[in-house]
PDB file of C-alpha atoms and ligand atoms in Angstrom:
ATOM      1  CA  MET A   1      52.198 -25.040-144.727  1.00 89.00           C
ATOM      2  CA  LYS A   2      55.591 -24.069-145.911  1.00 95.00           C
ATOM      3  CA  ILE A   3      57.040 -27.110-147.025  1.00 98.00           C
ATOM      4  CA  ALA A   4      61.064 -26.969-148.321  1.00 98.00           C
ATOM      5  CA  VAL A   5      62.768 -29.356-150.106  1.00 98.00           C
ATOM      6  CA  TYR A   6      66.727 -29.348-149.729  1.00 98.00           C
ATOM      7  CA  PRO A   7      68.107 -31.299-152.476  1.00 97.00           C
ATOM      8  CA  GLY A   8      71.804 -32.809-152.712  1.00 96.00           C
ATOM      9  CA  SER A   9      74.085 -35.723-153.029  1.00 96.00           C
ATOM     10  CA  PHE A  10      74.946 -35.668-149.316  1.00 97.00           C
ATOM     11  CA  ASP A  11      77.637 -38.284-150.326  1.00 97.00           C
ATOM     12  CA  PRO A  12      78.563 -38.030-147.258  1.00 97.00           C
ATOM     13  CA  VAL A  13      76.418 -35.275-145.084  1.00 98.00           C
ATOM     14  CA  THR A  14      78.810 -32.377-143.671  1.00 97.00           C
ATOM     15  CA  LYS A  15      78.925 -30.194-140.951  1.00 97.00           C
ATOM     16  CA  GLY A  16      77.905 -27.612-143.501  1.00 96.00           C
ATOM     17  CA  HIS A  17      75.102 -29.457-145.020  1.00 97.00           C
ATOM     18  CA  LEU A  18      73.785 -29.784-141.253  1.00 97.00           C
ATOM     19  CA  ASP A  19      74.099 -26.094-140.488  1.00 96.00           C
ATOM     20  CA  ILE A  20      71.947 -25.092-143.727  1.00 97.00           C
ATOM     21  CA  ILE A  21      69.349 -28.126-142.659  1.00 98.00           C
ATOM     22  CA  GLN A  22      69.348 -26.762-139.016  1.00 97.00           C
ATOM     23  CA  ARG A  23      68.545 -22.911-140.426  1.00 97.00           C
ATOM     24  CA  ALA A  24      66.115 -23.899-143.009  1.00 97.00           C
ATOM     25  CA  SER A  25      64.237 -26.180-140.760  1.00 98.00           C
ATOM     26  CA  ALA A  26      63.973 -23.093-138.285  1.00 97.00           C
ATOM     27  CA  LEU A  27      62.272 -21.257-141.328  1.00 96.00           C
ATOM     28  CA  ALA A  28      60.054 -24.200-143.020  1.00 97.00           C
ATOM     29  CA  ASP A  29      57.169 -25.733-141.248  1.00 98.00           C
ATOM     30  CA  GLU A  30      58.640 -29.089-142.862  1.00 98.00           C
ATOM     31  CA  LEU A  31      61.961 -29.389-144.404  1.00 98.00           C
ATOM     32  CA  VAL A  32      62.366 -32.600-146.935  1.00 98.00           C
ATOM     33  CA  VAL A  33      66.338 -33.542-147.120  1.00 98.00           C
ATOM     34  CA  GLY A  34      66.144 -35.185-150.731  1.00 98.00           C
ATOM     35  CA  VAL A  35      69.027 -37.712-151.632  1.00 98.00           C
ATOM     36  CA  LEU A  36      69.693 -37.639-155.007  1.00 96.00           C
ATOM     37  CA  ASN A  37      69.841 -40.971-156.033  1.00 94.00           C
ATOM     38  CA  ASN A  38      72.083 -40.168-159.652  1.00 81.00           C
ATOM     39  CA  ASN A  39      72.960 -42.718-162.120  1.00 70.00           C
ATOM     40  CA  ALA A  40      75.771 -40.458-163.688  1.00 72.00           C
ATOM     41  CA  LYS A  41      77.555 -40.172-160.545  1.00 74.00           C
ATOM     42  CA  THR A  42      79.151 -43.036-158.659  1.00 89.00           C
ATOM     43  CA  PRO A  43      78.738 -42.441-155.182  1.00 94.00           C
ATOM     44  CA  LEU A  44      80.856 -43.920-152.283  1.00 95.00           C
ATOM     45  CA  PHE A  45      77.576 -44.450-150.158  1.00 96.00           C
ATOM     46  CA  SER A  46      74.082 -45.888-151.526  1.00 95.00           C
ATOM     47  CA  ALA A  47      71.248 -43.505-151.425  1.00 96.00           C
ATOM     48  CA  GLU A  48      70.137 -45.649-148.590  1.00 96.00           C
ATOM     49  CA  GLU A  49      73.202 -45.172-146.451  1.00 97.00           C
ATOM     50  CA  ARG A  50      73.328 -41.475-147.110  1.00 97.00           C
ATOM     51  CA  VAL A  51      69.875 -41.274-146.110  1.00 98.00           C
ATOM     52  CA  ASP A  52      70.320 -43.469-143.122  1.00 98.00           C
ATOM     53  CA  MET A  53      73.379 -40.805-141.996  1.00 98.00           C
ATOM     54  CA  ILE A  54      71.104 -37.829-142.509  1.00 98.00           C
ATOM     55  CA  LYS A  55      68.460 -39.310-140.321  1.00 98.00           C
ATOM     56  CA  SER A  56      70.470 -40.140-137.361  1.00 97.00           C
ATOM     57  CA  VAL A  57      72.465 -36.603-137.143  1.00 97.00           C
ATOM     58  CA  THR A  58      69.250 -34.786-137.661  1.00 98.00           C
ATOM     59  CA  GLU A  59      67.020 -36.991-135.234  1.00 97.00           C
ATOM     60  CA  ASP A  60      66.571 -34.121-132.966  1.00 97.00           C
ATOM     61  CA  LEU A  61      64.833 -31.851-135.635  1.00 98.00           C
ATOM     62  CA  ARG A  62      61.206 -32.591-135.528  1.00 96.00           C
ATOM     63  CA  ASN A  63      60.434 -31.174-138.708  1.00 98.00           C
ATOM     64  CA  VAL A  64      62.977 -32.797-140.854  1.00 98.00           C
ATOM     65  CA  ARG A  65      62.248 -35.943-142.979  1.00 98.00           C
ATOM     66  CA  VAL A  66      64.900 -37.669-145.349  1.00 98.00           C
ATOM     67  CA  GLU A  67      64.011 -39.301-148.525  1.00 98.00           C
ATOM     68  CA  ALA A  68      65.781 -40.626-151.367  1.00 98.00           C
ATOM     69  CA  PHE A  69      64.721 -39.399-154.959  1.00 97.00           C
ATOM     70  CA  SER A  70      65.911 -39.839-158.423  1.00 96.00           C
ATOM     71  CA  GLY A  71      65.244 -37.727-161.406  1.00 93.00           C
ATOM     72  CA  LEU A  72      64.165 -34.395-161.525  1.00 94.00           C
ATOM     73  CA  SER A  73      64.334 -31.837-158.232  1.00 95.00           C
ATOM     74  CA  VAL A  74      61.456 -30.219-159.455  1.00 96.00           C
ATOM     75  CA  ASP A  75      59.388 -33.322-159.958  1.00 96.00           C
ATOM     76  CA  PHE A  76      60.159 -34.262-156.414  1.00 97.00           C
ATOM     77  CA  VAL A  77      59.475 -30.904-154.911  1.00 97.00           C
ATOM     78  CA  ARG A  78      55.866 -31.150-156.522  1.00 96.00           C
ATOM     79  CA  LYS A  79      55.529 -34.851-154.912  1.00 97.00           C
ATOM     80  CA  CYS A  80      56.303 -33.453-151.508  1.00 97.00           C
ATOM     81  CA  ASN A  81      53.862 -30.706-152.054  1.00 97.00           C
ATOM     82  CA  ALA A  82      56.424 -27.884-151.248  1.00 97.00           C
ATOM     83  CA  GLY A  83      57.274 -24.627-152.745  1.00 95.00           C
ATOM     84  CA  PHE A  84      60.838 -23.798-152.052  1.00 96.00           C
ATOM     85  CA  ILE A  85      64.032 -25.397-152.652  1.00 97.00           C
ATOM     86  CA  VAL A  86      66.781 -24.478-150.223  1.00 97.00           C
ATOM     87  CA  ARG A  87      70.423 -24.300-151.388  1.00 96.00           C
ATOM     88  CA  GLY A  88      73.512 -23.462-149.749  1.00 94.00           C
ATOM     89  CA  LEU A  89      76.089 -20.941-151.305  1.00 93.00           C
ATOM     90  CA  ARG A  90      79.709 -21.403-150.238  1.00 90.00           C
ATOM     91  CA  ALA A  91      81.449 -19.123-152.375  1.00 86.00           C
ATOM     92  CA  VAL A  92      81.385 -17.278-155.682  1.00 85.00           C
ATOM     93  CA  THR A  93      82.199 -20.121-157.463  1.00 85.00           C
ATOM     94  CA  ASP A  94      78.765 -21.864-156.336  1.00 87.00           C
ATOM     95  CA  PHE A  95      76.888 -19.065-157.438  1.00 92.00           C
ATOM     96  CA  GLU A  96      76.784 -19.461-161.565  1.00 93.00           C
ATOM     97  CA  TYR A  97      75.597 -23.361-161.333  1.00 94.00           C
ATOM     98  CA  GLU A  98      73.176 -22.553-158.629  1.00 94.00           C
ATOM     99  CA  LEU A  99      71.736 -19.360-160.342  1.00 95.00           C
ATOM    100  CA  GLN A 100      71.274 -21.400-163.561  1.00 96.00           C
ATOM    101  CA  MET A 101      69.744 -24.123-161.564  1.00 95.00           C
ATOM    102  CA  ALA A 102      67.312 -21.841-159.790  1.00 96.00           C
ATOM    103  CA  GLN A 103      66.534 -20.530-163.012  1.00 96.00           C
ATOM    104  CA  THR A 104      66.007 -23.484-164.841  1.00 96.00           C
ATOM    105  CA  ASN A 105      63.653 -24.700-162.129  1.00 95.00           C
ATOM    106  CA  ARG A 106      61.575 -21.793-162.121  1.00 94.00           C
ATOM    107  CA  SER A 107      61.039 -21.968-165.736  1.00 95.00           C
ATOM    108  CA  ILE A 108      59.919 -25.667-165.218  1.00 95.00           C
ATOM    109  CA  ASP A 109      57.238 -24.916-162.564  1.00 93.00           C
ATOM    110  CA  ARG A 110      56.592 -21.267-161.902  1.00 94.00           C
ATOM    111  CA  GLY A 111      55.127 -22.561-158.141  1.00 92.00           C
ATOM    112  CA  VAL A 112      58.936 -23.173-157.195  1.00 94.00           C
ATOM    113  CA  ASP A 113      61.580 -20.856-155.701  1.00 96.00           C
ATOM    114  CA  THR A 114      64.681 -21.311-154.571  1.00 97.00           C
ATOM    115  CA  ILE A 115      66.328 -19.874-151.019  1.00 97.00           C
ATOM    116  CA  PHE A 116      70.059 -19.570-150.579  1.00 96.00           C
ATOM    117  CA  PHE A 117      71.447 -19.960-147.458  1.00 95.00           C
ATOM    118  CA  THR A 118      75.188 -18.183-147.412  1.00 94.00           C
ATOM    119  CA  THR A 119      77.013 -21.008-145.314  1.00 89.00           C
ATOM    120  CA  GLU A 120      78.844 -20.187-142.065  1.00 89.00           C
ATOM    121  CA  LEU A 121      82.392 -19.206-142.632  1.00 90.00           C
ATOM    122  CA  ASN A 122      83.931 -21.831-140.694  1.00 91.00           C
ATOM    123  CA  TYR A 123      81.892 -24.691-142.930  1.00 92.00           C
ATOM    124  CA  ALA A 124      82.581 -22.697-146.110  1.00 91.00           C
ATOM    125  CA  TYR A 125      85.194 -24.749-147.747  1.00 92.00           C
ATOM    126  CA  ILE A 126      84.065 -28.335-146.658  1.00 95.00           C
ATOM    127  CA  SER A 127      82.894 -30.392-149.512  1.00 95.00           C
ATOM    128  CA  SER A 128      81.871 -33.807-149.809  1.00 96.00           C
ATOM    129  CA  THR A 129      84.540 -34.772-152.151  1.00 96.00           C
ATOM    130  CA  ILE A 130      87.311 -33.154-149.639  1.00 96.00           C
ATOM    131  CA  VAL A 131      85.936 -35.173-147.029  1.00 97.00           C
ATOM    132  CA  LYS A 132      86.400 -38.857-148.629  1.00 97.00           C
ATOM    133  CA  GLU A 133      89.619 -37.343-150.152  1.00 97.00           C
ATOM    134  CA  VAL A 134      91.358 -36.614-146.737  1.00 97.00           C
ATOM    135  CA  ALA A 135      89.814 -39.610-145.295  1.00 97.00           C
ATOM    136  CA  TRP A 136      91.266 -41.820-148.140  1.00 96.00           C
ATOM    137  CA  TYR A 137      94.640 -40.703-147.500  1.00 96.00           C
ATOM    138  CA  GLY A 138      94.254 -41.459-143.589  1.00 95.00           C
ATOM    139  CA  GLY A 139      93.768 -37.641-142.731  1.00 97.00           C
ATOM    140  CA  ASP A 140      91.437 -36.301-139.792  1.00 98.00           C
ATOM    141  CA  ILE A 141      87.847 -35.521-140.860  1.00 98.00           C
ATOM    142  CA  SER A 142      86.547 -35.128-137.572  1.00 97.00           C
ATOM    143  CA  GLY A 143      86.351 -31.232-137.956  1.00 96.00           C
ATOM    144  CA  PHE A 144      84.037 -31.714-141.272  1.00 97.00           C
ATOM    145  CA  VAL A 145      81.463 -34.499-140.264  1.00 98.00           C
ATOM    146  CA  PRO A 146      79.383 -35.589-137.397  1.00 97.00           C
ATOM    147  CA  TYR A 147      81.642 -38.172-135.147  1.00 97.00           C
ATOM    148  CA  GLU A 148      79.420 -41.229-136.190  1.00 97.00           C
ATOM    149  CA  VAL A 149      79.604 -40.215-140.422  1.00 98.00           C
ATOM    150  CA  ALA A 150      83.166 -39.896-139.885  1.00 98.00           C
ATOM    151  CA  GLU A 151      83.600 -43.814-138.673  1.00 97.00           C
ATOM    152  CA  ARG A 152      81.309 -44.868-141.350  1.00 98.00           C
ATOM    153  CA  VAL A 153      83.434 -42.920-144.087  1.00 98.00           C
ATOM    154  CA  TYR A 154      86.540 -44.675-142.693  1.00 97.00           C
ATOM    155  CA  ARG A 155      84.543 -47.822-142.640  1.00 97.00           C
ATOM    156  CA  LYS A 156      83.404 -47.797-146.083  1.00 97.00           C
ATOM    157  CA  ILE A 157      86.913 -46.442-147.603  1.00 96.00           C
ATOM    158  CA  ARG A 158      88.994 -49.265-145.555  1.00 95.00           C
ATOM    159  CA  ASP A 159      86.150 -51.930-146.775  1.00 93.00           C
ATOM    160  CA  LYS A 160      86.844 -50.252-150.627  1.00 90.00           C
ATOM    161  CA  LYS A 161      90.607 -50.456-150.226  1.00 89.00           C
ATOM    162  CA  ASP A 162      90.566 -54.409-148.903  1.00 89.00           C
ATOM    163  CA  ARG A 163      88.024 -55.190-151.947  1.00 86.00           C
ATOM    164  CA  THR A 164      90.830 -53.529-154.613  1.00 81.00           C
ATOM    165  CA  GLU A 165      93.799 -55.066-152.729  1.00 74.00           C
ATOM    166  CA  ASN A 166      92.140 -58.721-153.159  1.00 66.00           C
ATOM    167  CA  TYR A 167      91.623 -58.179-157.082  1.00 57.00           C
TER     168      TYR A 167
HETATM  169  P1  ADP B 201      74.912 -31.548-155.360  1.00 60.15           P
HETATM  170  O1  ADP B 201      75.617 -32.603-156.063  1.00 60.15           O
HETATM  171  O2  ADP B 201      73.407 -31.369-155.294  1.00 60.15           O
HETATM  172  O3  ADP B 201      75.714 -30.275-155.304  1.00 60.15           O
HETATM  173  P2  ADP B 201      76.111 -31.593-152.267  1.00 60.15           P
HETATM  174  O4  ADP B 201      75.703 -32.945-151.563  1.00 60.15           O
HETATM  175  O5  ADP B 201      77.314 -31.406-152.820  1.00 60.15           O
HETATM  176  O6  ADP B 201      75.018 -31.757-153.332  1.00 60.15           O
HETATM  177  O7  ADP B 201      75.530 -30.194-151.923  1.00 60.15           O
HETATM  178  C1  ADP B 201      74.183 -30.093-151.567  1.00 60.15           C
HETATM  179  C2  ADP B 201      73.940 -28.360-151.204  1.00 60.15           C
HETATM  180  O8  ADP B 201      74.437 -28.307-150.111  1.00 60.15           O
HETATM  181  C3  ADP B 201      74.269 -27.376-152.065  1.00 60.15           C
HETATM  182  O9  ADP B 201      73.326 -26.308-152.440  1.00 60.15           O
HETATM  183  C4  ADP B 201      75.924 -26.660-151.737  1.00 60.15           C
HETATM  184  O10 ADP B 201      76.107 -25.657-152.331  1.00 60.15           O
HETATM  185  C5  ADP B 201      75.458 -26.998-150.527  1.00 60.15           C
HETATM  186  N1  ADP B 201      76.736 -27.242-149.600  1.00 60.15           N
HETATM  187  C6  ADP B 201      77.399 -28.309-150.006  1.00 60.15           C
HETATM  188  N2  ADP B 201      78.744 -28.107-149.212  1.00 60.15           N
HETATM  189  C7  ADP B 201      78.369 -26.929-148.044  1.00 60.15           C
HETATM  190  C8  ADP B 201      78.899 -26.563-146.766  1.00 60.15           C
HETATM  191  N3  ADP B 201      79.991 -27.033-146.447  1.00 60.15           N
HETATM  192  N4  ADP B 201      77.997 -25.470-146.128  1.00 60.15           N
HETATM  193  C9  ADP B 201      77.165 -25.197-146.722  1.00 60.15           C
HETATM  194  N5  ADP B 201      76.429 -25.679-147.515  1.00 60.15           N
HETATM  195  C10 ADP B 201      76.946 -26.632-148.418  1.00 60.15           C
END
């Protein structure tokens, strides 16, 4: 059984992430999407909300599981009994960091290999950060994220703006 883990922040999940999930799930027997609950970053969505959104946009993919985790990716990979980490490469700017991460993870656990997917050209410029930035200023994000994710991003940002206005 080939189990792979696709770790990331997914704050929120984009069409670029979804493309990687679809392609990786065709390759692995089981794909676990690991949503990183990282104390150092302040995400827009809680880990539970991010898990929930990914679950709902991947419900047609039978061999995809979504879980939140904290700590090291390799520890989560071991916990899942997985042998592979999946990551996406958008541009050369991703390369240096991703190479370093892959080598670090392999030096921690030689049983773990990283597989890189080159991203679909039409999604290559999309990042969760850009999605939030565009939505914050009222721009159209429907090309970047699935419809229901877009709705949730707008709603979340509206709530956040209301809360700051009321201070
Ligand atoms: P992280 O904070 O770990 O970088 P992200 O959620 O930003 O988490 O990204 C998770 C993974 O998905 C990374 O490997 C990243 O390169 C990849 N990724 C991010 N955006 C895209 C995209 N538009 N297309 C394909 N892969 C992407």
